[in-house]
Short mmCIF file of N, CA and C and ligand atoms in Angstrom, two decimals:
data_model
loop_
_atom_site.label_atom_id
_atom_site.label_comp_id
_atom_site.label_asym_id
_atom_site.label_seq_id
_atom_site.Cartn_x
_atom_site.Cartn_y
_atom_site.Cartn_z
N UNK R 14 28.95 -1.53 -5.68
CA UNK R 14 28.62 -1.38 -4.28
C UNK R 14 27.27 -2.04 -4.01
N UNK R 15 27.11 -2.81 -2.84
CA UNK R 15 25.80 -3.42 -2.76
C UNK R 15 25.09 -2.65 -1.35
N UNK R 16 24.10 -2.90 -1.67
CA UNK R 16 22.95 -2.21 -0.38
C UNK R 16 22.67 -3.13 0.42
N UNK R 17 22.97 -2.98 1.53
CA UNK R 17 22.33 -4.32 2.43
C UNK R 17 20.68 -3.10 2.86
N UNK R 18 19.77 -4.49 2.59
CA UNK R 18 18.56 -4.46 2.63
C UNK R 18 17.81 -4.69 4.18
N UNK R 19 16.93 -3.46 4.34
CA UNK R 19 16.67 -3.82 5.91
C UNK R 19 15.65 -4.82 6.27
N UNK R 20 15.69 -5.20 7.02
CA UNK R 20 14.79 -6.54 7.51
C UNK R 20 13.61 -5.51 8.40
N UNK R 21 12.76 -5.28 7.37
CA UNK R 21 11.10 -4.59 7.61
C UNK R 21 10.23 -5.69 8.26
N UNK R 22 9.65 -4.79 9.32
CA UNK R 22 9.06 -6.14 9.73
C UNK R 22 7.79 -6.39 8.72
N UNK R 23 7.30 -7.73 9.14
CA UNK R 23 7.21 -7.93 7.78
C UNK R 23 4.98 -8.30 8.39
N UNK R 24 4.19 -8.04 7.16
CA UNK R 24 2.81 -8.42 7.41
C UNK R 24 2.37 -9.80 7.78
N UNK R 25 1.20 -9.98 8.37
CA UNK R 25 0.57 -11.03 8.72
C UNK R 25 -0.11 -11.76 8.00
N UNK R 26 0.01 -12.69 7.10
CA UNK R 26 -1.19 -13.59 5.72
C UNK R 26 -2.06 -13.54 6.46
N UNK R 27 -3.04 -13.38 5.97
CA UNK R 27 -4.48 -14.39 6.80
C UNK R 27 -5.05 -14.45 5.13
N UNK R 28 -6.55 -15.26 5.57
CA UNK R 28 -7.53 -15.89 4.83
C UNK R 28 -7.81 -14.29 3.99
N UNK R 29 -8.51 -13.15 4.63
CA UNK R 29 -8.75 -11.72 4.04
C UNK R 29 -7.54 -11.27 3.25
N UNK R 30 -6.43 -10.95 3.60
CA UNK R 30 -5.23 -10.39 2.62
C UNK R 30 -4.67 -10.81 1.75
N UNK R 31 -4.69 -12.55 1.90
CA UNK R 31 -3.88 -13.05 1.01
C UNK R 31 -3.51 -12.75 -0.26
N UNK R 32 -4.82 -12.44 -0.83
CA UNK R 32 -4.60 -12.02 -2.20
C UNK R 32 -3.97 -10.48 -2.91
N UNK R 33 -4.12 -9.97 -1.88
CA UNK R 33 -3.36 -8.41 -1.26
C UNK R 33 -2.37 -9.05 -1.41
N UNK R 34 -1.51 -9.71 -0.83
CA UNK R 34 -0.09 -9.85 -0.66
C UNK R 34 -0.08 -10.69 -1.63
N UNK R 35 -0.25 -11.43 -2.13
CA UNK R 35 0.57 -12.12 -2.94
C UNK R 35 0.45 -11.29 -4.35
N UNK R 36 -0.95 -10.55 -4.42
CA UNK R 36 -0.25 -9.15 -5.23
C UNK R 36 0.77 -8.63 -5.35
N UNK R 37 0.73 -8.36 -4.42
CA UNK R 37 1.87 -7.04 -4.43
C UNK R 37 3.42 -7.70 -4.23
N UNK R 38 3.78 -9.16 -4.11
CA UNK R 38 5.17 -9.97 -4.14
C UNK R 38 5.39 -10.16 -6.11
N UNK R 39 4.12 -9.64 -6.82
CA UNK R 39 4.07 -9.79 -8.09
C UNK R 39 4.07 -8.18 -8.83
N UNK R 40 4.32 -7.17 -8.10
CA UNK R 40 4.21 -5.71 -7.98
C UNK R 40 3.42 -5.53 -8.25
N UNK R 41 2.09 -5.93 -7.89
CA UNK R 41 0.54 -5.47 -8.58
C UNK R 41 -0.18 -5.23 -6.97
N UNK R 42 -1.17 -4.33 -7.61
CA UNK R 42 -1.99 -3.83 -6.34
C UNK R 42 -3.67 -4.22 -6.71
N UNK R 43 -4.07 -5.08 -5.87
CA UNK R 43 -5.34 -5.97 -5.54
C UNK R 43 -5.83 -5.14 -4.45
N UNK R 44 -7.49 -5.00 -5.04
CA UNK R 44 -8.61 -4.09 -3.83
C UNK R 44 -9.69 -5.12 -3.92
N UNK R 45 -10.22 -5.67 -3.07
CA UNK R 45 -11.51 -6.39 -3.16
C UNK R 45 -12.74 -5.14 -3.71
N UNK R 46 -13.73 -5.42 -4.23
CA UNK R 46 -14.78 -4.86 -4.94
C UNK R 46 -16.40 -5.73 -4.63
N UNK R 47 -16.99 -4.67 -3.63
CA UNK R 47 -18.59 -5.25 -2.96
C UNK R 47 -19.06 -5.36 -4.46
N UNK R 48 -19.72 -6.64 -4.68
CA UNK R 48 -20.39 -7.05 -5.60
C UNK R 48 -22.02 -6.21 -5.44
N UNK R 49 -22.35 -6.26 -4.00
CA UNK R 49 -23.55 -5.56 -3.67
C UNK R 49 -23.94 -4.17 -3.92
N UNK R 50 -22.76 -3.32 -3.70
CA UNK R 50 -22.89 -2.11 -3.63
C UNK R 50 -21.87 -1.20 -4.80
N UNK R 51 -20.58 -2.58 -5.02
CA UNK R 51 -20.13 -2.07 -6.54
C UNK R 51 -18.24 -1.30 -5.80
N UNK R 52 -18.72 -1.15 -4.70
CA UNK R 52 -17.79 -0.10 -3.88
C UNK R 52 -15.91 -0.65 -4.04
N UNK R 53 -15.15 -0.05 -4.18
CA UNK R 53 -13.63 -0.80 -3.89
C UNK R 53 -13.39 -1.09 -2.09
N UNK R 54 -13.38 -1.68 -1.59
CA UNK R 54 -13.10 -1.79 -0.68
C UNK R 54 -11.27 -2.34 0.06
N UNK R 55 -10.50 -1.32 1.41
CA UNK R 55 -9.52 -1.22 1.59
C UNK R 55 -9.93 -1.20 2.98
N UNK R 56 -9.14 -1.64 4.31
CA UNK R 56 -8.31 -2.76 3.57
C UNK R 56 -8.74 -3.98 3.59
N UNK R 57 -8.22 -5.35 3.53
CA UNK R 57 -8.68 -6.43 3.11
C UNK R 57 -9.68 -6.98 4.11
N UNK R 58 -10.81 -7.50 4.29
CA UNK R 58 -11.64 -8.04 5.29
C UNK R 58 -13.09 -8.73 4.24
N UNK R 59 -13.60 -9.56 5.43
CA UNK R 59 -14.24 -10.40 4.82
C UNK R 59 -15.96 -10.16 4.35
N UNK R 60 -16.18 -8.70 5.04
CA UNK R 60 -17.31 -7.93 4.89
C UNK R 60 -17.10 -6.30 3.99
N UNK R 61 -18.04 -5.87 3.33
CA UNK R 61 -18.06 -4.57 2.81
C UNK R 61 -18.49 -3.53 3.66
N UNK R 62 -17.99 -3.12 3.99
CA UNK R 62 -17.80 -1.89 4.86
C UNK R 62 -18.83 -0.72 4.66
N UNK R 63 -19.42 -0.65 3.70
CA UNK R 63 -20.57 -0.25 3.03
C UNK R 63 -21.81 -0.55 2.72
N UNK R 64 -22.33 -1.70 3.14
CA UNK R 64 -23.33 -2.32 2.93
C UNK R 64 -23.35 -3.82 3.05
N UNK R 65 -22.46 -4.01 4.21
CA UNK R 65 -21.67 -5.32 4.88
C UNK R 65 -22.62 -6.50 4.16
N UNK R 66 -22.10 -6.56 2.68
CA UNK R 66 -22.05 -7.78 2.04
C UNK R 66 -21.05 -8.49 2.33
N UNK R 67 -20.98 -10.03 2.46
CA UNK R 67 -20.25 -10.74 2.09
C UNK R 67 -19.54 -10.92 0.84
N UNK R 68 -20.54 -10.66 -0.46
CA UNK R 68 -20.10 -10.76 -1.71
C UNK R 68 -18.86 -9.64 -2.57
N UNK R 69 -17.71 -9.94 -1.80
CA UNK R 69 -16.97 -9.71 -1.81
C UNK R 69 -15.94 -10.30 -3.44
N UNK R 70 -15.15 -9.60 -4.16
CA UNK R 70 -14.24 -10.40 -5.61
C UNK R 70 -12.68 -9.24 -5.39
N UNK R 71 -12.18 -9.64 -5.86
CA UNK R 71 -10.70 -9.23 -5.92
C UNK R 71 -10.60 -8.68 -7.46
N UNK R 72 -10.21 -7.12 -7.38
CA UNK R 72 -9.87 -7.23 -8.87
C UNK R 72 -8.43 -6.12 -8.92
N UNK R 73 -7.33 -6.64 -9.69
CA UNK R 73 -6.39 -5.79 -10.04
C UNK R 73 -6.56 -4.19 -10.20
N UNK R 74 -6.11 -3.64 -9.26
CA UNK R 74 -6.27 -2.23 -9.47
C UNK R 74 -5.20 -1.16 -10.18
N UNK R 75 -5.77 -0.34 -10.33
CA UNK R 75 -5.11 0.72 -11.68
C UNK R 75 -3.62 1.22 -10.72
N UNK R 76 -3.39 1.50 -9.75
CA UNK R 76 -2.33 2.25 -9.31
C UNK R 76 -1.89 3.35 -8.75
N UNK R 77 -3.15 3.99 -9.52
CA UNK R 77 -3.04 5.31 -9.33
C UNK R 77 -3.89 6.01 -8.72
N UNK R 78 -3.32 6.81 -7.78
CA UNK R 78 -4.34 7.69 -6.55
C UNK R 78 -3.64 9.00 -6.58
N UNK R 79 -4.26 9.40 -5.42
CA UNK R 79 -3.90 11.35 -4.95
C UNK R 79 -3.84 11.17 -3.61
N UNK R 80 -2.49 11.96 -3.19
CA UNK R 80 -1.97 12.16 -2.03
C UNK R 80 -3.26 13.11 -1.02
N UNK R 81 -3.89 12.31 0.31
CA UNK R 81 -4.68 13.32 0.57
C UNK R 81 -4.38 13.84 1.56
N UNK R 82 -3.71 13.25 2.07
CA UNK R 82 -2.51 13.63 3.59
C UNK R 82 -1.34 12.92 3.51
N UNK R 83 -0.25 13.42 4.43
CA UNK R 83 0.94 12.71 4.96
C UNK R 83 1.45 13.51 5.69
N UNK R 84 2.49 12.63 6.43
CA UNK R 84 3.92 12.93 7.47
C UNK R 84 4.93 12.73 6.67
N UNK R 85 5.68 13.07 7.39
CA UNK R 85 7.47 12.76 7.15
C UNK R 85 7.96 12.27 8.61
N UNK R 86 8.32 11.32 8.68
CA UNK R 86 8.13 10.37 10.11
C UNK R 86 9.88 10.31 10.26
N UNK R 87 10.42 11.23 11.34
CA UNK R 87 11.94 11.13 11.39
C UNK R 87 12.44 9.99 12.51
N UNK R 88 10.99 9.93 13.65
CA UNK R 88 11.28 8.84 14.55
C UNK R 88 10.87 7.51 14.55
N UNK R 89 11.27 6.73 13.36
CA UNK R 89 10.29 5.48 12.93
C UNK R 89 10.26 4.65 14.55
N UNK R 90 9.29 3.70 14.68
CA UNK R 90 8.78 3.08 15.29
C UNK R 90 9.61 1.44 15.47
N UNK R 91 10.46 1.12 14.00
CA UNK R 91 10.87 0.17 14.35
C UNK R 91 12.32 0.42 13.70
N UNK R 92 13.42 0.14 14.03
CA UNK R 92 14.96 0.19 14.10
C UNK R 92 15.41 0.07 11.99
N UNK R 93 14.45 -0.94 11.72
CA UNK R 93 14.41 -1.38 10.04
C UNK R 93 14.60 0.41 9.53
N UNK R 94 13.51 0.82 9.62
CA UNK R 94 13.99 2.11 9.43
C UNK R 94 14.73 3.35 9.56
N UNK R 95 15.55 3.21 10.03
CA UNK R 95 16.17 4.29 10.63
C UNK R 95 17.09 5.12 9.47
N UNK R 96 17.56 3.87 9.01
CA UNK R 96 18.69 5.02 7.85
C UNK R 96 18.24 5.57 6.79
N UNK R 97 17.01 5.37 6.97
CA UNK R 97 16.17 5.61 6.07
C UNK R 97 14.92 7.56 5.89
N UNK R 98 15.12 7.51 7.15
CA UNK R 98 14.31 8.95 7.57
C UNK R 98 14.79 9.81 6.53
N UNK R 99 14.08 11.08 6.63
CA UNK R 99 12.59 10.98 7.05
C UNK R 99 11.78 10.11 5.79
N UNK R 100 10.57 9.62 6.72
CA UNK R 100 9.71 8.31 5.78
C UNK R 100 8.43 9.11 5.52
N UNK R 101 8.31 9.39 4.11
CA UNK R 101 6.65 9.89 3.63
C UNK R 101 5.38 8.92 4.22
N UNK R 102 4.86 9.15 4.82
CA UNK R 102 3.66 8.22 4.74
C UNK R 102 2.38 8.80 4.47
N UNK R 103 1.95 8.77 3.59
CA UNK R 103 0.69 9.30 3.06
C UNK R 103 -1.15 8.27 3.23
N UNK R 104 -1.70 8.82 3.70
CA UNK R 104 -3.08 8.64 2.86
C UNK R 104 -3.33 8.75 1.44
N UNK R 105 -3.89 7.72 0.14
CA UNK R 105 -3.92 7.91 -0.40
C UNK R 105 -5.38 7.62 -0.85
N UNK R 106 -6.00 8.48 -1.51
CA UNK R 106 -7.37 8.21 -2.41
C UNK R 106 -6.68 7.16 -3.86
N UNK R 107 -7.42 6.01 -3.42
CA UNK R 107 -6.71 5.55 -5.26
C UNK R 107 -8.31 5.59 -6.23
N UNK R 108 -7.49 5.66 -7.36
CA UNK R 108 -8.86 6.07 -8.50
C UNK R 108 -10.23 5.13 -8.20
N UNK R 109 -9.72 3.92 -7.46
CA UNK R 109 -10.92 3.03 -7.27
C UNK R 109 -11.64 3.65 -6.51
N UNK R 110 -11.46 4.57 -5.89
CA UNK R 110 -11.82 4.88 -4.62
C UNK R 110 -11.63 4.83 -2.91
N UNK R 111 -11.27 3.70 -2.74
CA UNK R 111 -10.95 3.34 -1.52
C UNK R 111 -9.45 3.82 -1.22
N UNK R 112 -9.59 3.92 0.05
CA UNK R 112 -8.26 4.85 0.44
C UNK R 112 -7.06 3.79 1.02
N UNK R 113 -5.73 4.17 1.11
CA UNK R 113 -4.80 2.91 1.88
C UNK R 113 -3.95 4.36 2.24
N UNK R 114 -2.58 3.50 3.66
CA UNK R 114 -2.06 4.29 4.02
C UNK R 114 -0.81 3.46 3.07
N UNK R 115 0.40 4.56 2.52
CA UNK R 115 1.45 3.55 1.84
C UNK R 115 2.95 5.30 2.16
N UNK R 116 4.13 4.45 1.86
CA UNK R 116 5.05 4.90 1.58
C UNK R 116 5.10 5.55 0.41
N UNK R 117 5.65 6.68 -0.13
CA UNK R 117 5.70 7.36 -0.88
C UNK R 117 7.54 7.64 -1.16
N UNK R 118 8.11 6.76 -2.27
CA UNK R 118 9.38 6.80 -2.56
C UNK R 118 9.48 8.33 -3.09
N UNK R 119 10.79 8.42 -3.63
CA UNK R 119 11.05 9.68 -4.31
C UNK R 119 10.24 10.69 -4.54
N UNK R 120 11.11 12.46 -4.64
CA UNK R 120 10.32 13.25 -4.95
C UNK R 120 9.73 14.15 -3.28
N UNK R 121 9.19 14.99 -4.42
CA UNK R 121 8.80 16.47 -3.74
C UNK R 121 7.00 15.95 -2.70
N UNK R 122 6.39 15.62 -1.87
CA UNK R 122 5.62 15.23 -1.89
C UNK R 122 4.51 16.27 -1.48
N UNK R 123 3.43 16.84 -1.61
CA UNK R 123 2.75 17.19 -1.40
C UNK R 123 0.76 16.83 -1.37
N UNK R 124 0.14 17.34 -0.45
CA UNK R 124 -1.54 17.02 -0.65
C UNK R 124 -2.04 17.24 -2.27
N UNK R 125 -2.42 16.32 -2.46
CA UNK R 125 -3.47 16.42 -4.13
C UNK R 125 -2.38 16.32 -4.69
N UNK R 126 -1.53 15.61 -4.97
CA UNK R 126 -0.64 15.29 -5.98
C UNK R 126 -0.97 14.10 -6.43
N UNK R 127 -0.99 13.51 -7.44
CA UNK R 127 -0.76 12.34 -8.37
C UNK R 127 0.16 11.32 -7.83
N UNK R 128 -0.36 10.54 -7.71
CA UNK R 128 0.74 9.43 -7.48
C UNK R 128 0.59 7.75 -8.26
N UNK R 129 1.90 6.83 -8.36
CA UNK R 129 1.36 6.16 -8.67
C UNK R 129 2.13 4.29 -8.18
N UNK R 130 1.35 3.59 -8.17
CA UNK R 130 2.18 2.80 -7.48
C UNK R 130 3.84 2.54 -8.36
N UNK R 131 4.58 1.66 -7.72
CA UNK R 131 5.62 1.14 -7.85
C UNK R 131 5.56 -0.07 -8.23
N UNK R 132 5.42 0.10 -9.71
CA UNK R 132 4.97 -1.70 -10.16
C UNK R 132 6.42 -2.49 -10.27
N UNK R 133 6.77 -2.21 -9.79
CA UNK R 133 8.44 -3.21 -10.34
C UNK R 133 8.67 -4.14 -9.25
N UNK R 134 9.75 -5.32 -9.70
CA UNK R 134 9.63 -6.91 -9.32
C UNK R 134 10.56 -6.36 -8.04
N UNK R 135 11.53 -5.68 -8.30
CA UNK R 135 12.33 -4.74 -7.18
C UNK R 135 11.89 -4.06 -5.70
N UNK R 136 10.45 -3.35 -6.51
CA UNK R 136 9.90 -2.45 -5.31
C UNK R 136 9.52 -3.51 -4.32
N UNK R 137 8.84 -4.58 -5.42
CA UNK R 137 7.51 -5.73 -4.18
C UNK R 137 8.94 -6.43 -3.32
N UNK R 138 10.24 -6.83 -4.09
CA UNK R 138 10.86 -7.92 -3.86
C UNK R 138 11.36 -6.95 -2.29
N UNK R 139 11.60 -5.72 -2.28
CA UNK R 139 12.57 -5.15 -1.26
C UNK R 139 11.31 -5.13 0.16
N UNK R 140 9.74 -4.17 -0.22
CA UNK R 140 9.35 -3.52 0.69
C UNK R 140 7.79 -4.44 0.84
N UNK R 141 8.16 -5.10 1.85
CA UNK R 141 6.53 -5.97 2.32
C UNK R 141 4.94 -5.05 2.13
N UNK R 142 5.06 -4.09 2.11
CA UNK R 142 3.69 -3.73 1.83
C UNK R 142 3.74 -2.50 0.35
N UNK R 143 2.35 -2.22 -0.26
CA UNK R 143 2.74 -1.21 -1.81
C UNK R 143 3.38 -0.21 -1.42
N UNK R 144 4.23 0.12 -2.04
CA UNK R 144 4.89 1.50 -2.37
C UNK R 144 4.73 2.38 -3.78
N UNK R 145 4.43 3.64 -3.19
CA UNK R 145 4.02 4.46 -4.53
C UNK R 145 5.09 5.55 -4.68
N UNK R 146 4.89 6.11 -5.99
CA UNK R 146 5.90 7.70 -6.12
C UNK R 146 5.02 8.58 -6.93
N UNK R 147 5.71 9.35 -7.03
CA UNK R 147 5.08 10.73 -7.83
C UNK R 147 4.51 10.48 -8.87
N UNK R 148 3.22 10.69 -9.07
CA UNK R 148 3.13 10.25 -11.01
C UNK R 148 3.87 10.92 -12.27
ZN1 ZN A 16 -20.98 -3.19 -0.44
#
């Protein structure tokens, strides 16, 4: 049996994300890191948010964060989703520090739980932005 795959709408490249996305089409998750202040910085932009350096570097990040909020979203916003409800969407603290908002596949989800991304060629190939699950 095959799954027809929904047509998500899909993110915007620019000059700041690129390296974000082309991460994550490789199932890896990229955080820029203020050279100035040391900080992970989320999401992608061309200043540190902390001590608005420019000196900005990209480095492969670990994966793994803690759920610090979420919904369960039954009325998605765009049609791609629908057969899909209800959709976890969480805040996540990742170990770098810096926080992102992401989908949360499978599982029981709750605040302060472990989570961890979805490194597989599958997850990046299906869903345009990271997706994480339970650790
Ligand atoms: Zn900084």
């Amino acid at each position: 049996m095959t799954e027809t795959i929904p047509h998500y709408p899909q993110p915007v490249t620019d000059a700041d994300n690129r390296p974000f996305l082309d991460g994550w089409r490789r199932g890896q998750l990229y955080l820029q890191h203020c050279r100035g202040c040391g900080k992970a910085v989320f999401y992608p932009r061309s200043l540190c948010p902390h001590c608005w350096s420019t000196d900005l570097e990209w480095r492969q990040a670990s994966g793994r964060g803690t759920v610090v909020s979420y919904s369960r979203i039954y009325r998605p916003n765009h049609p791609a989703f629908n057969d899909e409800v209800p959709i976890v969407l969480a805040e996540i603290r990742l170990a770098e520090g810096a926080a992102l908002l992401a989908r949360i596949l499978r599982g029981d989800v709750e605040s302060g739980m472990e989570v961890m991304l979805m490194a597989s060629a599958e997850a990046a190939e299906r869903f345009p932005l990271p997706v994480f699950q339970p650790a």
